């Protein structure tokens, strides 16, 4: 099925387009969840490139998302649209957001790539918090009061177009001889180096590309919620995305997509549970606090299935048998 | 003519410990050379110096006429030095095939954009790499195991797979760190044959670190002996076997074991 990646991508895009034609009548509550799912797929799949495939533990994905969200929002707010088509204007804004996030990724990535494991996690976490603090102090974008975005350009089609693009890029990047480098870096950096693989370059590519897509997701988010505030991109948002990657199985794209869907719906479902008056009080309290549940979920998962729900099933990976064209 | 690899007055210190001391050693093109010595003599450290994992405290290492000191390991590999590891370092989550394929990255003409676009050039190159990986695996009798996870292979096969992976980088010099460790006598015989065959077929030089004397003596034309980081002897296998200093160095180590 994945032998024809371009066809597959085209099908996904056509499907998003077709579905978007019928999304007018959908209940706004569900529409909201459906767009959130798309955005979370972009976030989780792009973080998976860094944390899953390349084995670097980044805790700053929400920071890159923030960089993209604010850049894209500032773009549509402050740049006069002149006479270009709205769609093009929106795409330019998203691209600017992705670019800003990628630059941030480069800026954090290059100096911190000597760090391993926990140290890298701490540096990226600190970076995420720095972004939040900086944003809290820029008056032009509303500082800690938040930033209202006038235009709600984000729709079903563009959300799922970029979700498909993210999946396409990351799956096919990794699934090539070139892409074995990411996995080699994850498995054994010293051996990778000794096999002539430029490990630093691979880590920088993973960081920058991961951040780029997080920035796109941020831009989509800003023009979907039409209101963004710095605390929306704090440490907890990063943890949300990390949980999706771990739950889906590090490096397993299909699993991570599934986890992104699951963990977007779960909080909504929990909200329903916590509203059910016939349930015992303690249960409603637990349901109300999703961080407690996530922690429990992770502990149980690590004890029973450390490889993630789907582990090595790797629906998107196969040993390729390329035929001569 | 200049030798392929030349180690000149190399010293490396770890704190107060001189792991290698004023070492002079050379390997010629296409030569089968051996490096032996008791445990902790500094053999692996010499490999780490040559491949850029450690930097010598003083001295120079030249490969094909140019110094490699201070180069990053992947650049040294690109110049034509490949190695295996004493404590096997395969890519654990990858299959046998993928392990070898990863070592082809260095010679790729395509990059990110080809991998994404997947035009005919990309498919052609991937098909060529596929065929070359399989050819190498077949030579080393690992073709059958292509889709097995490398972790699941028996110890001896893992060591051979490491050699295949190193060869995939197309080296001029191959460094083998105790390739016979954990092999049974039949596998050792086969390994010796393979080392000689590799050297002839690919016309590369091999530097072999090995504790099994029969393997070293049976493969190498010239052997250097290290003891506490100092080279105490160098010569043909027969000379080394009779050298009193070498016997002493090994006796000093092995006597307690026999007692
Ligand atoms: N990174 C390091 N830091 C400190 N000491 C080291 C380091 N690497 C090696 N050594 C020391 O250098 C000495 C030589 O070690 P090396 O591993 O090179 O020995 P070897 O000859 O390969 O031994 P073996 O036959 O056991 O593999 C040992 O005393 C070892 O403890
Ligand atoms: Mg050693």
Short mmCIF file of C-alpha atoms and ligand atoms in Angstrom, two decimals, chain B residues 39-45 86 177-178 209 211, ligand 2:
data_model
loop_
_atom_site.label_atom_id
_atom_site.label_comp_id
_atom_site.label_asym_id
_atom_site.label_seq_id
_atom_site.Cartn_x
_atom_site.Cartn_y
_atom_site.Cartn_z
CA UNK B 39 43.94 -7.64 29.24
CA UNK B 40 44.08 -3.89 29.69
CA UNK B 41 47.19 -3.55 27.53
CA UNK B 42 45.62 -0.76 25.52
CA UNK B 43 44.55 -2.52 22.30
CA UNK B 44 41.01 -1.18 22.20
CA UNK B 45 42.35 2.23 23.13
CA UNK B 86 34.74 -5.63 21.19
CA UNK B 177 38.39 -5.95 17.84
CA UNK B 178 38.32 -9.55 19.09
CA UNK B 209 43.04 -7.49 17.86
CA UNK B 211 43.13 -13.03 22.32
MG1 LIG C 2 39.84 -4.38 24.30
#
